[in-house]
Short mmCIF file of C-alpha atoms in Angstrom, two decimals:
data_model
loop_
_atom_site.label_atom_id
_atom_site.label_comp_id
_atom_site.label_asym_id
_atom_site.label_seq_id
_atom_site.Cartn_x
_atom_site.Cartn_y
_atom_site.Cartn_z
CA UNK A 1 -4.66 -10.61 -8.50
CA UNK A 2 -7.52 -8.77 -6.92
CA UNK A 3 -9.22 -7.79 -9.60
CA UNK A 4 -8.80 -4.15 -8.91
CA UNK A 5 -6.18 -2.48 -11.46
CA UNK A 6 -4.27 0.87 -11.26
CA UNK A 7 -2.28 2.75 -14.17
CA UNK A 8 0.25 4.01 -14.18
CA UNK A 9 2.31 2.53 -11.31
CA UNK A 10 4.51 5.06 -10.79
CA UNK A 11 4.27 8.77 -12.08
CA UNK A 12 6.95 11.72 -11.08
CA UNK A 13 5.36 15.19 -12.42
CA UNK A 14 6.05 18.69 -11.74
CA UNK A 15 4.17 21.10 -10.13
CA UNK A 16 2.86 22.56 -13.34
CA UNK A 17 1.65 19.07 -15.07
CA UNK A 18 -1.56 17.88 -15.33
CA UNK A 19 -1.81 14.07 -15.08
CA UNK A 20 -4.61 11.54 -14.47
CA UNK A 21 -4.65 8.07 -12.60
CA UNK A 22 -6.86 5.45 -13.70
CA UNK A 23 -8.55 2.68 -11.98
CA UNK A 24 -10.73 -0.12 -13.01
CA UNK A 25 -12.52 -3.28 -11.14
CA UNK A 26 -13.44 -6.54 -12.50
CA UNK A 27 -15.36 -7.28 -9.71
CA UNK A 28 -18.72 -6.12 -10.11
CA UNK A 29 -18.76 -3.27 -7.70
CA UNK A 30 -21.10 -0.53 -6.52
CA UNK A 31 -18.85 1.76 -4.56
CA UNK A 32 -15.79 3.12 -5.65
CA UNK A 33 -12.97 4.54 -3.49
CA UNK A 34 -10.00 7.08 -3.63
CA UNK A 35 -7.57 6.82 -0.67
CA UNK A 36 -3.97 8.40 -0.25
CA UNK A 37 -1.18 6.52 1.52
CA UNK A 38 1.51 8.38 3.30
CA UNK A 39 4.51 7.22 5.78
CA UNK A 40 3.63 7.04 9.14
CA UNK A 41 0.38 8.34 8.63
CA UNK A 42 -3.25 6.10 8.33
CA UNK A 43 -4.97 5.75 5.07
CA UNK A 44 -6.76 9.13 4.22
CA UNK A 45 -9.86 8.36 2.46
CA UNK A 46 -10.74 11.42 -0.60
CA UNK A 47 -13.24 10.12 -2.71
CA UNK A 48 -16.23 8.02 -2.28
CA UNK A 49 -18.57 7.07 -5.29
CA UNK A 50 -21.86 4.64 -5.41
CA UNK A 51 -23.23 3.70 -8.37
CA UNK A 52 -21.54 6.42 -10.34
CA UNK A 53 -23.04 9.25 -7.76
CA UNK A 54 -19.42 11.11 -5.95
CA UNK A 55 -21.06 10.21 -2.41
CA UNK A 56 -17.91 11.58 -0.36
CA UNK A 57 -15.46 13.95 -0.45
CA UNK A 58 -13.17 14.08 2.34
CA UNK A 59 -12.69 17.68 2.38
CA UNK A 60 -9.82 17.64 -0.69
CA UNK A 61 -8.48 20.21 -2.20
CA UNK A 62 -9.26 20.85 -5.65
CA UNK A 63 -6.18 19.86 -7.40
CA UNK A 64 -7.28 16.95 -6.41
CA UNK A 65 -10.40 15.76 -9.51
CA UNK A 66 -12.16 12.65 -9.54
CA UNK A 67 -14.36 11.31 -11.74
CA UNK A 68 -16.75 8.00 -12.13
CA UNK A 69 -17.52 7.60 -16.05
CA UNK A 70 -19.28 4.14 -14.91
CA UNK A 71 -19.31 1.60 -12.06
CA UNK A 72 -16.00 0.30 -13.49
CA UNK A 73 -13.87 2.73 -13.93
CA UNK A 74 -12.63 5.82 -11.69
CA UNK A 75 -10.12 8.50 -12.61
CA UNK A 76 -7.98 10.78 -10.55
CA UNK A 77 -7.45 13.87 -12.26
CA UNK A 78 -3.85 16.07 -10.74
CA UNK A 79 -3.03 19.73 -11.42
CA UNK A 80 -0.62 21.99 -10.32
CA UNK A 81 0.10 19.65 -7.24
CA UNK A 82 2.63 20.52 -4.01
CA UNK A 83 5.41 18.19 -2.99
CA UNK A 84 3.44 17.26 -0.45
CA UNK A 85 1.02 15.65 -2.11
CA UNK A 86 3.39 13.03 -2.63
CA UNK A 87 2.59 9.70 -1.94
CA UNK A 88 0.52 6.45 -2.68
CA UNK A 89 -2.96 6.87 -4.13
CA UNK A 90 -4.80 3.48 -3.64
CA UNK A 91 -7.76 2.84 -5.46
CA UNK A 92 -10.31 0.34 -3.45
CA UNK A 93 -13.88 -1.09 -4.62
CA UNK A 94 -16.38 -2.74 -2.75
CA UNK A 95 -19.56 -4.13 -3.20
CA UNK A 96 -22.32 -2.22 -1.31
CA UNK A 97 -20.94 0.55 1.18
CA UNK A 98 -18.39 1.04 3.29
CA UNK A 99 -19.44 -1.82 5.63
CA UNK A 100 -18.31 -4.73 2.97
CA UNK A 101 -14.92 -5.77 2.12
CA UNK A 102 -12.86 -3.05 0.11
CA UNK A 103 -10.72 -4.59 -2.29
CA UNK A 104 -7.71 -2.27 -3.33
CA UNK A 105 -5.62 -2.01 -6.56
CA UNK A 106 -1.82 -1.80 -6.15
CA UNK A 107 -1.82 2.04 -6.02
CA UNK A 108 0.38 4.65 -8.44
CA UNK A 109 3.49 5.62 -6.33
CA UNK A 110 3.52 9.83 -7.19
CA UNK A 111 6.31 12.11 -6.54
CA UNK A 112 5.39 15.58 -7.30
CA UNK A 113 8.68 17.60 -8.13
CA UNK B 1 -15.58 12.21 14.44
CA UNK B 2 -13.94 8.73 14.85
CA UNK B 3 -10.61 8.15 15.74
CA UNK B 4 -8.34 4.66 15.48
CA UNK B 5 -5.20 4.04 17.63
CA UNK B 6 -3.06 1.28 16.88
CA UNK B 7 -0.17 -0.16 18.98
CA UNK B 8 1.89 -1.43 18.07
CA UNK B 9 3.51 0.45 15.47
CA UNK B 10 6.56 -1.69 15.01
CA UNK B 11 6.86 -5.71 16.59
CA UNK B 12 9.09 -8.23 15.73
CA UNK B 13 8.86 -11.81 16.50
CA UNK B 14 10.35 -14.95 16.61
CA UNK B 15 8.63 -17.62 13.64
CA UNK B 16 6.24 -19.93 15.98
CA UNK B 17 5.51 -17.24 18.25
CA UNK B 18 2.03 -15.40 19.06
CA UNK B 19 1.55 -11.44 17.83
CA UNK B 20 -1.32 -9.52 19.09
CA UNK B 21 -1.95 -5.97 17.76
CA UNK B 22 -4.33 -3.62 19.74
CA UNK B 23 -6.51 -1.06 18.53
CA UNK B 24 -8.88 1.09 19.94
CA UNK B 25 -11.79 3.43 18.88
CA UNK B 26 -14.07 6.79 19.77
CA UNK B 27 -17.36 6.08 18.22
CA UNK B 28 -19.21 3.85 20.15
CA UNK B 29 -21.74 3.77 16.86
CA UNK B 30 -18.83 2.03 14.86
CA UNK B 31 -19.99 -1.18 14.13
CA UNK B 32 -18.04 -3.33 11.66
CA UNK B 33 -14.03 -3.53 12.25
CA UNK B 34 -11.81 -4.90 9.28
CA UNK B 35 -8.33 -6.04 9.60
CA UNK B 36 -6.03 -5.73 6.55
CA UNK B 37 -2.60 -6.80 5.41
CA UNK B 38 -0.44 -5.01 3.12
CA UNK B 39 2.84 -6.54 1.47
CA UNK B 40 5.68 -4.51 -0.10
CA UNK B 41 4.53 -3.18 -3.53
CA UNK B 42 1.00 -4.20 -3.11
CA UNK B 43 -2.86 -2.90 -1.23
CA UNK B 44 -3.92 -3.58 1.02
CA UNK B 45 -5.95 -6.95 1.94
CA UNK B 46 -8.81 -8.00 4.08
CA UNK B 47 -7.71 -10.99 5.76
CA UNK B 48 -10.29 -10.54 8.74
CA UNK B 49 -13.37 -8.68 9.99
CA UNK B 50 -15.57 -8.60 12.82
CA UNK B 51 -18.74 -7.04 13.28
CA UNK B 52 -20.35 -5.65 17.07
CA UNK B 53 -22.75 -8.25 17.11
CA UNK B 54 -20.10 -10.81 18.13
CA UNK B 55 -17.00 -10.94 20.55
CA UNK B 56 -14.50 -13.29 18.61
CA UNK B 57 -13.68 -14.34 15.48
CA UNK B 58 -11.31 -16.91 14.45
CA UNK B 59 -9.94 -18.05 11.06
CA UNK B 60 -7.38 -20.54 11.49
CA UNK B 61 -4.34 -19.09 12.77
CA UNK B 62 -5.66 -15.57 12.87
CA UNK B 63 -8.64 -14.24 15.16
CA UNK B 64 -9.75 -11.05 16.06
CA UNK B 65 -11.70 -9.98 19.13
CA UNK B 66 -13.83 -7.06 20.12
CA UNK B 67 -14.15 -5.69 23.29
CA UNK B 68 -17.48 -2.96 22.53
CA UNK B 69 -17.42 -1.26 26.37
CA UNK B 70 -13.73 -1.11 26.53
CA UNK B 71 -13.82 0.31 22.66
CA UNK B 72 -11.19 -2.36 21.91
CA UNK B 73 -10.29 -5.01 19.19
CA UNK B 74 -7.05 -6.78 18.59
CA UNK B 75 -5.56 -8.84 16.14
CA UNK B 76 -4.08 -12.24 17.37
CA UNK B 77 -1.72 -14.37 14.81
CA UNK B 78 -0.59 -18.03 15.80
CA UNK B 79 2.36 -20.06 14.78
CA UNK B 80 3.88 -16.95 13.20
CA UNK B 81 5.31 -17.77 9.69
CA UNK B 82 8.18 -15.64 7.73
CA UNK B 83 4.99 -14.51 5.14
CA UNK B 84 3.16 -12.99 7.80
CA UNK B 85 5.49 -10.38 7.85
CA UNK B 86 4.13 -7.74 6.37
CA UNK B 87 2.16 -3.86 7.41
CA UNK B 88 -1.27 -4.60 9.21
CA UNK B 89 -4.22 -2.20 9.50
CA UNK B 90 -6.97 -1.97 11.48
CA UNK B 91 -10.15 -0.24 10.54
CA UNK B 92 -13.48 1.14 12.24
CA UNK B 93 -16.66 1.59 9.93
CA UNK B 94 -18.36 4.67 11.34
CA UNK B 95 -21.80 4.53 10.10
CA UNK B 96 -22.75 8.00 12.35
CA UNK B 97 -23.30 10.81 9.36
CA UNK B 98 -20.29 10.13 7.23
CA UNK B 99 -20.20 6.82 6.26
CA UNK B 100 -16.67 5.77 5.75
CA UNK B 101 -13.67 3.46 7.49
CA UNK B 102 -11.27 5.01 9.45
CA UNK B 103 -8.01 3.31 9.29
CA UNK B 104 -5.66 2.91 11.53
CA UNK B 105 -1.66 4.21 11.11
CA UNK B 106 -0.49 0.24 11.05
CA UNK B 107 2.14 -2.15 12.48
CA UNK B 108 4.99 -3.00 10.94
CA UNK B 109 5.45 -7.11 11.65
CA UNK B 110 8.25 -8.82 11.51
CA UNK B 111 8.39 -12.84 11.61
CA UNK B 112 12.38 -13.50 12.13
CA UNK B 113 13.10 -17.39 10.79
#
């Protein structure tokens, strides 16, 4: 258990849908993250948020929503997503910055149809 | 901006035997380099980190070293057990402009009993 939970664990939509993951720490954190995870390819950090303030955002496209109600919880918000969009969205929190140990949820497998 | 290579992407080894995973880096302003682990169905872990202020790091049968004029760091696992098998990451913290860690694409290790 790393104190760093994700719902829903899996999620299949259609292009059309509008969906939102969820994310919440346990831990304490400052700094929120939003990372996707595709095969063969290296993590692609999206989102960055300290202290509720969106500090980073990794050039995403817009279909792509976050948002940071508090330190604890950060939301993923999907519409009218591609195939390829497809993959593993990891949630991480750390700390302080970028430069402290990121602890990471389990992720929410998507499959956009 | 920076970029990570890691090699190997796959390696499979005999349970007893040494792994070493290589990794090297642009940014010669990166300064803190994490190593994760990530098991099937699960995020990714920290299991060790190293920061440019030092050459070696060693946590019982794992130790990392870092090589800062070569641009280098690798991964070295002793006395390989079956539950080290598992994806590994490396990771550069580029605290240049963006601040953010730059993963990267993993290796794929296999402990055979």
């Amino acid at each position: 258990e790393t104190g760093v939970t994700q719902t829903p664990r899996h999620l299949v939509m259609g292009m059309t849908n509008k969906k939102s993951l969820k994310c919440e720490q346990h831990l304490g954190h400052n700094a929120m993250y939003w990372y996707k995870q595709s095969a063969k390819k290296p993590l692609e950090l999206m989102f960055v948020y300290n202290f509720k303030e969106q500090t980073e955002n990794n050039s995403v496209p817009s279909r792509f929503s976050p948002e940071c109600p508090n330190s604890s919880h950060l939301f993923l918000h999907l519409h009218t997503l591609q195939p390829e969009d497809s993959a593993l969205y990891l949630c991480a929190s750390s700390l302080a910055g970028a430069a402290t140990e990121q602890y990471f949820g389990p992720g929410t497998r998507l499959t956009v149809t | 901006g920076e970029n990570v290579e890691q090699h190997p992407s796959t390696l499979s080894v005999q349970e007893g035997d040494s792994a070493v995973i290589k990794c090297t880096y642009s940014d010669s302003a990166s300064n803190y380099f994490p190593w994760y682990k990530q098991e099937l169905g699960k995020g990714p872990q920290l299991i060790i980190d190293i920061r440019s202020n030092v050459g070696e790091k060693k946590d019982q049968r794992i130790a990392v070293t870092l090589n800062k004029t070569a641009k280098h760091f690798s991964l070295h696992i002793t006395e390989t057990q079956p539950e080290d098998s598992a994806v590994y990451f490396c990771a550069a913290f580029r605290s240049r402009g963006s601040e953010k860690l730059v993963f990267g694409k993993g290796t794929k290790l296999t402990v055979n009993p």
